[in-house]
Amino acid sequence: MSERKKKQDHGDENIVELRIAGHPVRLSFAAEPDPTAAQRIRNCLIDSFLRQDEVNRRAA
């Protein structure tokens, strides 16, 4: 899935840069966890998966 993965350290954040399906993606991780942000990201990922799965089922 990822062609390249590079990890950087910028002060109090860890940043991971990778390419997914040819698109550059930059993930940054704060030193302290944020449960609200984690829940929002989880919900977005689940929603994206469900939408993609629905499209794939219609095409089949």
PDB file of N, CA, C and O in Angstrom:
ATOM      1  N   MET A   1       0.819  -1.178   0.000  1.00  0.00           N
ATOM      2  CA  MET A   1       0.000   0.000   0.000  1.00  0.00           C
ATOM      3  C   MET A   1       0.870   1.252   0.000  1.00  0.00           C
ATOM      4  O   MET A   1       0.629   2.167  -0.750  1.00  0.00           O
ATOM      5  N   SER A   2       1.885   1.313   0.823  1.00  0.00           N
ATOM      6  CA  SER A   2       2.726   2.502   0.822  1.00  0.00           C
ATOM      7  C   SER A   2       4.008   2.232   0.058  1.00  0.00           C
ATOM      8  O   SER A   2       4.625   1.192   0.210  1.00  0.00           O
ATOM      9  N   GLU A   3       4.383   3.180  -0.785  1.00  0.00           N
ATOM     10  CA  GLU A   3       5.605   3.050  -1.562  1.00  0.00           C
ATOM     11  C   GLU A   3       6.816   3.485  -0.754  1.00  0.00           C
ATOM     12  O   GLU A   3       7.894   2.949  -0.894  1.00  0.00           O
ATOM     13  N   ARG A   4       6.603   4.484   0.085  1.00  0.00           N
ATOM     14  CA  ARG A   4       7.723   5.066   0.814  1.00  0.00           C
ATOM     15  C   ARG A   4       7.233   5.493   2.183  1.00  0.00           C
ATOM     16  O   ARG A   4       6.126   5.989   2.323  1.00  0.00           O
ATOM     17  N   LYS A   5       8.051   5.293   3.192  1.00  0.00           N
ATOM     18  CA  LYS A   5       7.688   5.698   4.539  1.00  0.00           C
ATOM     19  C   LYS A   5       8.891   6.389   5.164  1.00  0.00           C
ATOM     20  O   LYS A   5       9.988   5.855   5.155  1.00  0.00           O
ATOM     21  N   LYS A   6       8.682   7.580   5.673  1.00  0.00           N
ATOM     22  CA  LYS A   6       9.758   8.350   6.264  1.00  0.00           C
ATOM     23  C   LYS A   6       9.277   8.887   7.602  1.00  0.00           C
ATOM     24  O   LYS A   6       8.190   9.445   7.699  1.00  0.00           O
ATOM     25  N   LYS A   7      10.040   8.695   8.644  1.00  0.00           N
ATOM     26  CA  LYS A   7       9.655   9.160   9.968  1.00  0.00           C
ATOM     27  C   LYS A   7      10.536  10.338  10.355  1.00  0.00           C
ATOM     28  O   LYS A   7      11.744  10.302  10.195  1.00  0.00           O
ATOM     29  N   GLN A   8       9.898  11.398  10.839  1.00  0.00           N
ATOM     30  CA  GLN A   8      10.624  12.590  11.259  1.00  0.00           C
ATOM     31  C   GLN A   8      10.225  12.933  12.684  1.00  0.00           C
ATOM     32  O   GLN A   8       9.146  12.575  13.139  1.00  0.00           O
ATOM     33  N   ASP A   9      11.074  13.666  13.365  1.00  0.00           N
ATOM     34  CA  ASP A   9      10.763  14.138  14.706  1.00  0.00           C
ATOM     35  C   ASP A   9      10.841  15.657  14.690  1.00  0.00           C
ATOM     36  O   ASP A   9      11.890  16.225  14.435  1.00  0.00           O
ATOM     37  N   HIS A  10       9.708  16.306  14.929  1.00  0.00           N
ATOM     38  CA  HIS A  10       9.642  17.768  14.954  1.00  0.00           C
ATOM     39  C   HIS A  10       9.245  18.205  16.352  1.00  0.00           C
ATOM     40  O   HIS A  10       8.062  18.358  16.657  1.00  0.00           O
ATOM     41  N   GLY A  11      10.222  18.401  17.210  1.00  0.00           N
ATOM     42  CA  GLY A  11       9.942  18.847  18.565  1.00  0.00           C
ATOM     43  C   GLY A  11       9.147  17.818  19.341  1.00  0.00           C
ATOM     44  O   GLY A  11       9.609  16.721  19.596  1.00  0.00           O
ATOM     45  N   ASP A  12       7.918  18.194  19.710  1.00  0.00           N
ATOM     46  CA  ASP A  12       7.098  17.295  20.510  1.00  0.00           C
ATOM     47  C   ASP A  12       6.163  16.436  19.649  1.00  0.00           C
ATOM     48  O   ASP A  12       5.301  15.763  20.165  1.00  0.00           O
ATOM     49  N   GLU A  13       6.340  16.459  18.328  1.00  0.00           N
ATOM     50  CA  GLU A  13       5.502  15.661  17.431  1.00  0.00           C
ATOM     51  C   GLU A  13       6.345  14.666  16.649  1.00  0.00           C
ATOM     52  O   GLU A  13       7.471  14.949  16.285  1.00  0.00           O
ATOM     53  N   ASN A  14       5.777  13.509  16.393  1.00  0.00           N
ATOM     54  CA  ASN A  14       6.365  12.557  15.459  1.00  0.00           C
ATOM     55  C   ASN A  14       5.560  12.651  14.181  1.00  0.00           C
ATOM     56  O   ASN A  14       4.338  12.631  14.213  1.00  0.00           O
ATOM     57  N   ILE A  15       6.245  12.758  13.046  1.00  0.00           N
ATOM     58  CA  ILE A  15       5.580  12.866  11.756  1.00  0.00           C
ATOM     59  C   ILE A  15       6.009  11.707  10.880  1.00  0.00           C
ATOM     60  O   ILE A  15       7.195  11.406  10.765  1.00  0.00           O
ATOM     61  N   VAL A  16       5.023  11.046  10.281  1.00  0.00           N
ATOM     62  CA  VAL A  16       5.277   9.950   9.350  1.00  0.00           C
ATOM     63  C   VAL A  16       4.745  10.379   7.994  1.00  0.00           C
ATOM     64  O   VAL A  16       3.596  10.794   7.872  1.00  0.00           O
ATOM     65  N   GLU A  17       5.616  10.333   6.987  1.00  0.00           N
ATOM     66  CA  GLU A  17       5.203  10.665   5.625  1.00  0.00           C
ATOM     67  C   GLU A  17       5.223   9.390   4.800  1.00  0.00           C
ATOM     68  O   GLU A  17       6.181   8.633   4.839  1.00  0.00           O
ATOM     69  N   LEU A  18       4.134   9.140   4.066  1.00  0.00           N
ATOM     70  CA  LEU A  18       4.073   7.980   3.196  1.00  0.00           C
ATOM     71  C   LEU A  18       3.223   8.289   1.981  1.00  0.00           C
ATOM     72  O   LEU A  18       2.607   9.340   1.903  1.00  0.00           O
ATOM     73  N   ARG A  19       3.230   7.399   1.031  1.00  0.00           N
ATOM     74  CA  ARG A  19       2.423   7.553  -0.180  1.00  0.00           C
ATOM     75  C   ARG A  19       1.430   6.405  -0.228  1.00  0.00           C
ATOM     76  O   ARG A  19       1.812   5.252  -0.108  1.00  0.00           O
ATOM     77  N   ILE A  20       0.176   6.744  -0.414  1.00  0.00           N
ATOM     78  CA  ILE A  20      -0.886   5.753  -0.514  1.00  0.00           C
ATOM     79  C   ILE A  20      -1.564   5.961  -1.851  1.00  0.00           C
ATOM     80  O   ILE A  20      -2.098   7.042  -2.119  1.00  0.00           O
ATOM     81  N   ALA A  21      -1.530   4.944  -2.676  1.00  0.00           N
ATOM     82  CA  ALA A  21      -2.116   5.003  -4.025  1.00  0.00           C
ATOM     83  C   ALA A  21      -1.604   6.226  -4.781  1.00  0.00           C
ATOM     84  O   ALA A  21      -2.349   6.900  -5.474  1.00  0.00           O
ATOM     85  N   GLY A  22      -0.310   6.532  -4.620  1.00  0.00           N
ATOM     86  CA  GLY A  22       0.303   7.637  -5.342  1.00  0.00           C
ATOM     87  C   GLY A  22       0.095   9.007  -4.716  1.00  0.00           C
ATOM     88  O   GLY A  22       0.607   9.998  -5.216  1.00  0.00           O
ATOM     89  N   HIS A  23      -0.648   9.082  -3.613  1.00  0.00           N
ATOM     90  CA  HIS A  23      -0.919  10.365  -2.971  1.00  0.00           C
ATOM     91  C   HIS A  23      -0.040  10.524  -1.729  1.00  0.00           C
ATOM     92  O   HIS A  23       0.031   9.609  -0.907  1.00  0.00           O
ATOM     93  N   PRO A  24       0.603  11.680  -1.572  1.00  0.00           N
ATOM     94  CA  PRO A  24       1.401  11.889  -0.368  1.00  0.00           C
ATOM     95  C   PRO A  24       0.492  12.069   0.853  1.00  0.00           C
ATOM     96  O   PRO A  24      -0.505  12.775   0.793  1.00  0.00           O
ATOM     97  N   VAL A  25       0.844  11.385   1.929  1.00  0.00           N
ATOM     98  CA  VAL A  25       0.078  11.457   3.171  1.00  0.00           C
ATOM     99  C   VAL A  25       1.047  11.771   4.294  1.00  0.00           C
ATOM    100  O   VAL A  25       2.104  11.152   4.411  1.00  0.00           O
ATOM    101  N   ARG A  26       0.689  12.729   5.127  1.00  0.00           N
ATOM    102  CA  ARG A  26       1.524  13.101   6.269  1.00  0.00           C
ATOM    103  C   ARG A  26       0.700  12.931   7.537  1.00  0.00           C
ATOM    104  O   ARG A  26      -0.355  13.527   7.692  1.00  0.00           O
ATOM    105  N   LEU A  27       1.188  12.070   8.427  1.00  0.00           N
ATOM    106  CA  LEU A  27       0.534  11.834   9.704  1.00  0.00           C
ATOM    107  C   LEU A  27       1.409  12.418  10.804  1.00  0.00           C
ATOM    108  O   LEU A  27       2.605  12.146  10.857  1.00  0.00           O
ATOM    109  N   SER A  28       0.812  13.217  11.670  1.00  0.00           N
ATOM    110  CA  SER A  28       1.577  13.748  12.788  1.00  0.00           C
ATOM    111  C   SER A  28       0.921  13.296  14.086  1.00  0.00           C
ATOM    112  O   SER A  28      -0.298  13.278  14.208  1.00  0.00           O
ATOM    113  N   PHE A  29       1.748  12.904  15.027  1.00  0.00           N
ATOM    114  CA  PHE A  29       1.288  12.366  16.293  1.00  0.00           C
ATOM    115  C   PHE A  29       1.786  13.266  17.422  1.00  0.00           C
ATOM    116  O   PHE A  29       2.985  13.480  17.568  1.00  0.00           O
ATOM    117  N   ALA A  30       0.856  13.767  18.210  1.00  0.00           N
ATOM    118  CA  ALA A  30       1.198  14.627  19.344  1.00  0.00           C
ATOM    119  C   ALA A  30       1.767  13.779  20.480  1.00  0.00           C
ATOM    120  O   ALA A  30       1.556  12.566  20.541  1.00  0.00           O
ATOM    121  N   ALA A  31       2.454  14.441  21.368  1.00  0.00           N
ATOM    122  CA  ALA A  31       3.047  13.741  22.508  1.00  0.00           C
ATOM    123  C   ALA A  31       1.963  13.200  23.437  1.00  0.00           C
ATOM    124  O   ALA A  31       2.108  12.116  24.003  1.00  0.00           O
ATOM    125  N   GLU A  32       0.869  13.923  23.592  1.00  0.00           N
ATOM    126  CA  GLU A  32      -0.229  13.503  24.460  1.00  0.00           C
ATOM    127  C   GLU A  32      -1.404  13.017  23.621  1.00  0.00           C
ATOM    128  O   GLU A  32      -1.793  13.689  22.671  1.00  0.00           O
ATOM    129  N   PRO A  33      -2.006  11.887  23.966  1.00  0.00           N
ATOM    130  CA  PRO A  33      -3.157  11.399  23.202  1.00  0.00           C
ATOM    131  C   PRO A  33      -4.379  12.290  23.390  1.00  0.00           C
ATOM    132  O   PRO A  33      -4.576  12.876  24.455  1.00  0.00           O
ATOM    133  N   ASP A  34      -5.186  12.401  22.351  1.00  0.00           N
ATOM    134  CA  ASP A  34      -6.424  13.176  22.397  1.00  0.00           C
ATOM    135  C   ASP A  34      -7.568  12.219  22.065  1.00  0.00           C
ATOM    136  O   ASP A  34      -7.790  11.893  20.901  1.00  0.00           O
ATOM    137  N   PRO A  35      -8.303  11.758  23.079  1.00  0.00           N
ATOM    138  CA  PRO A  35      -9.363  10.781  22.839  1.00  0.00           C
ATOM    139  C   PRO A  35     -10.441  11.283  21.876  1.00  0.00           C
ATOM    140  O   PRO A  35     -10.979  10.510  21.091  1.00  0.00           O
ATOM    141  N   THR A  36     -10.749  12.563  21.904  1.00  0.00           N
ATOM    142  CA  THR A  36     -11.762  13.118  21.003  1.00  0.00           C
ATOM    143  C   THR A  36     -11.297  13.030  19.552  1.00  0.00           C
ATOM    144  O   THR A  36     -12.053  12.620  18.671  1.00  0.00           O
ATOM    145  N   ALA A  37     -10.053  13.383  19.306  1.00  0.00           N
ATOM    146  CA  ALA A  37      -9.507  13.301  17.949  1.00  0.00           C
ATOM    147  C   ALA A  37      -9.455  11.850  17.491  1.00  0.00           C
ATOM    148  O   ALA A  37      -9.781  11.545  16.343  1.00  0.00           O
ATOM    149  N   ALA A  38      -9.068  10.955  18.366  1.00  0.00           N
ATOM    150  CA  ALA A  38      -9.002   9.540  18.013  1.00  0.00           C
ATOM    151  C   ALA A  38     -10.384   9.012  17.629  1.00  0.00           C
ATOM    152  O   ALA A  38     -10.528   8.261  16.649  1.00  0.00           O
ATOM    153  N   GLN A  39     -11.411   9.410  18.357  1.00  0.00           N
ATOM    154  CA  GLN A  39     -12.768   8.969  18.056  1.00  0.00           C
ATOM    155  C   GLN A  39     -13.239   9.524  16.713  1.00  0.00           C
ATOM    156  O   GLN A  39     -13.872   8.822  15.929  1.00  0.00           O
ATOM    157  N   ARG A  40     -12.913  10.784  16.428  1.00  0.00           N
ATOM    158  CA  ARG A  40     -13.306  11.386  15.145  1.00  0.00           C
ATOM    159  C   ARG A  40     -12.615  10.684  13.980  1.00  0.00           C
ATOM    160  O   ARG A  40     -13.236  10.415  12.953  1.00  0.00           O
ATOM    161  N   ILE A  41     -11.335  10.377  14.135  1.00  0.00           N
ATOM    162  CA  ILE A  41     -10.590   9.687  13.078  1.00  0.00           C
ATOM    163  C   ILE A  41     -11.171   8.292  12.876  1.00  0.00           C
ATOM    164  O   ILE A  41     -11.388   7.856  11.744  1.00  0.00           O
ATOM    165  N   ARG A  42     -11.453   7.595  13.960  1.00  0.00           N
ATOM    166  CA  ARG A  42     -12.055   6.260  13.874  1.00  0.00           C
ATOM    167  C   ARG A  42     -13.368   6.320  13.109  1.00  0.00           C
ATOM    168  O   ARG A  42     -13.619   5.516  12.202  1.00  0.00           O
ATOM    169  N   ASN A  43     -14.222   7.268  13.458  1.00  0.00           N
ATOM    170  CA  ASN A  43     -15.516   7.404  12.789  1.00  0.00           C
ATOM    171  C   ASN A  43     -15.360   7.716  11.304  1.00  0.00           C
ATOM    172  O   ASN A  43     -16.097   7.183  10.476  1.00  0.00           O
ATOM    173  N   CYS A  44     -14.401   8.570  10.965  1.00  0.00           N
ATOM    174  CA  CYS A  44     -14.154   8.901   9.554  1.00  0.00           C
ATOM    175  C   CYS A  44     -13.689   7.675   8.774  1.00  0.00           C
ATOM    176  O   CYS A  44     -14.132   7.449   7.641  1.00  0.00           O
ATOM    177  N   LEU A  45     -12.806   6.887   9.364  1.00  0.00           N
ATOM    178  CA  LEU A  45     -12.310   5.691   8.685  1.00  0.00           C
ATOM    179  C   LEU A  45     -13.418   4.663   8.487  1.00  0.00           C
ATOM    180  O   LEU A  45     -13.540   4.064   7.416  1.00  0.00           O
ATOM    181  N   ILE A  46     -14.241   4.479   9.499  1.00  0.00           N
ATOM    182  CA  ILE A  46     -15.348   3.531   9.372  1.00  0.00           C
ATOM    183  C   ILE A  46     -16.334   4.014   8.319  1.00  0.00           C
ATOM    184  O   ILE A  46     -16.785   3.240   7.469  1.00  0.00           O
ATOM    185  N   ASP A  47     -16.664   5.302   8.336  1.00  0.00           N
ATOM    186  CA  ASP A  47     -17.594   5.865   7.355  1.00  0.00           C
ATOM    187  C   ASP A  47     -17.053   5.704   5.939  1.00  0.00           C
ATOM    188  O   ASP A  47     -17.777   5.307   5.026  1.00  0.00           O
ATOM    189  N   SER A  48     -15.775   5.982   5.754  1.00  0.00           N
ATOM    190  CA  SER A  48     -15.156   5.844   4.437  1.00  0.00           C
ATOM    191  C   SER A  48     -15.213   4.393   3.954  1.00  0.00           C
ATOM    192  O   SER A  48     -15.532   4.127   2.799  1.00  0.00           O
ATOM    193  N   PHE A  49     -14.921   3.451   4.851  1.00  0.00           N
ATOM    194  CA  PHE A  49     -14.972   2.043   4.483  1.00  0.00           C
ATOM    195  C   PHE A  49     -16.386   1.634   4.085  1.00  0.00           C
ATOM    196  O   PHE A  49     -16.592   0.949   3.084  1.00  0.00           O
ATOM    197  N   LEU A  50     -17.376   2.053   4.873  1.00  0.00           N
ATOM    198  CA  LEU A  50     -18.758   1.675   4.583  1.00  0.00           C
ATOM    199  C   LEU A  50     -19.224   2.257   3.250  1.00  0.00           C
ATOM    200  O   LEU A  50     -19.913   1.585   2.481  1.00  0.00           O
ATOM    201  N   ARG A  51     -18.851   3.499   2.966  1.00  0.00           N
ATOM    202  CA  ARG A  51     -19.227   4.105   1.689  1.00  0.00           C
ATOM    203  C   ARG A  51     -18.589   3.358   0.515  1.00  0.00           C
ATOM    204  O   ARG A  51     -19.236   3.105  -0.493  1.00  0.00           O
ATOM    205  N   GLN A  52     -17.310   3.044   0.649  1.00  0.00           N
ATOM    206  CA  GLN A  52     -16.608   2.341  -0.427  1.00  0.00           C
ATOM    207  C   GLN A  52     -17.193   0.941  -0.609  1.00  0.00           C
ATOM    208  O   GLN A  52     -17.380   0.478  -1.731  1.00  0.00           O
ATOM    209  N   ASP A  53     -17.502   0.270   0.480  1.00  0.00           N
ATOM    210  CA  ASP A  53     -18.083  -1.072   0.403  1.00  0.00           C
ATOM    211  C   ASP A  53     -19.446  -1.018  -0.273  1.00  0.00           C
ATOM    212  O   ASP A  53     -19.780  -1.884  -1.088  1.00  0.00           O
ATOM    213  N   GLU A  54     -20.242  -0.005   0.028  1.00  0.00           N
ATOM    214  CA  GLU A  54     -21.561   0.141  -0.597  1.00  0.00           C
ATOM    215  C   GLU A  54     -21.436   0.336  -2.103  1.00  0.00           C
ATOM    216  O   GLU A  54     -22.177  -0.266  -2.886  1.00  0.00           O
ATOM    217  N   VAL A  55     -20.486   1.153  -2.523  1.00  0.00           N
ATOM    218  CA  VAL A  55     -20.261   1.378  -3.968  1.00  0.00           C
ATOM    219  C   VAL A  55     -19.833   0.076  -4.636  1.00  0.00           C
ATOM    220  O   VAL A  55     -20.306  -0.253  -5.726  1.00  0.00           O
ATOM    221  N   ASN A  56     -18.939  -0.664  -3.993  1.00  0.00           N
ATOM    222  CA  ASN A  56     -18.458  -1.926  -4.561  1.00  0.00           C
ATOM    223  C   ASN A  56     -19.585  -2.950  -4.675  1.00  0.00           C
ATOM    224  O   ASN A  56     -19.647  -3.706  -5.638  1.00  0.00           O
ATOM    225  N   ARG A  57     -20.481  -2.969  -3.716  1.00  0.00           N
ATOM    226  CA  ARG A  57     -21.606  -3.926  -3.759  1.00  0.00           C
ATOM    227  C   ARG A  57     -22.571  -3.566  -4.889  1.00  0.00           C
ATOM    228  O   ARG A  57     -23.135  -4.449  -5.521  1.00  0.00           O
ATOM    229  N   ARG A  58     -22.769  -2.284  -5.128  1.00  0.00           N
ATOM    230  CA  ARG A  58     -23.652  -1.862  -6.219  1.00  0.00           C
ATOM    231  C   ARG A  58     -23.071  -2.238  -7.574  1.00  0.00           C
ATOM    232  O   ARG A  58     -23.801  -2.577  -8.498  1.00  0.00           O
ATOM    233  N   ALA A  59     -21.750  -2.159  -7.692  1.00  0.00           N
ATOM    234  CA  ALA A  59     -21.092  -2.442  -8.962  1.00  0.00           C
ATOM    235  C   ALA A  59     -21.075  -3.946  -9.267  1.00  0.00           C
ATOM    236  O   ALA A  59     -20.951  -4.346 -10.411  1.00  0.00           O
ATOM    237  N   ALA A  60     -21.192  -4.757  -8.227  1.00  0.00           N
ATOM    238  CA  ALA A  60     -21.105  -6.221  -8.410  1.00  0.00           C
ATOM    239  C   ALA A  60     -22.367  -6.818  -8.968  1.00  0.00           C
ATOM    240  O   ALA A  60     -23.394  -6.380  -9.103  1.00  0.00           O
TER     241      ALA A  60
END
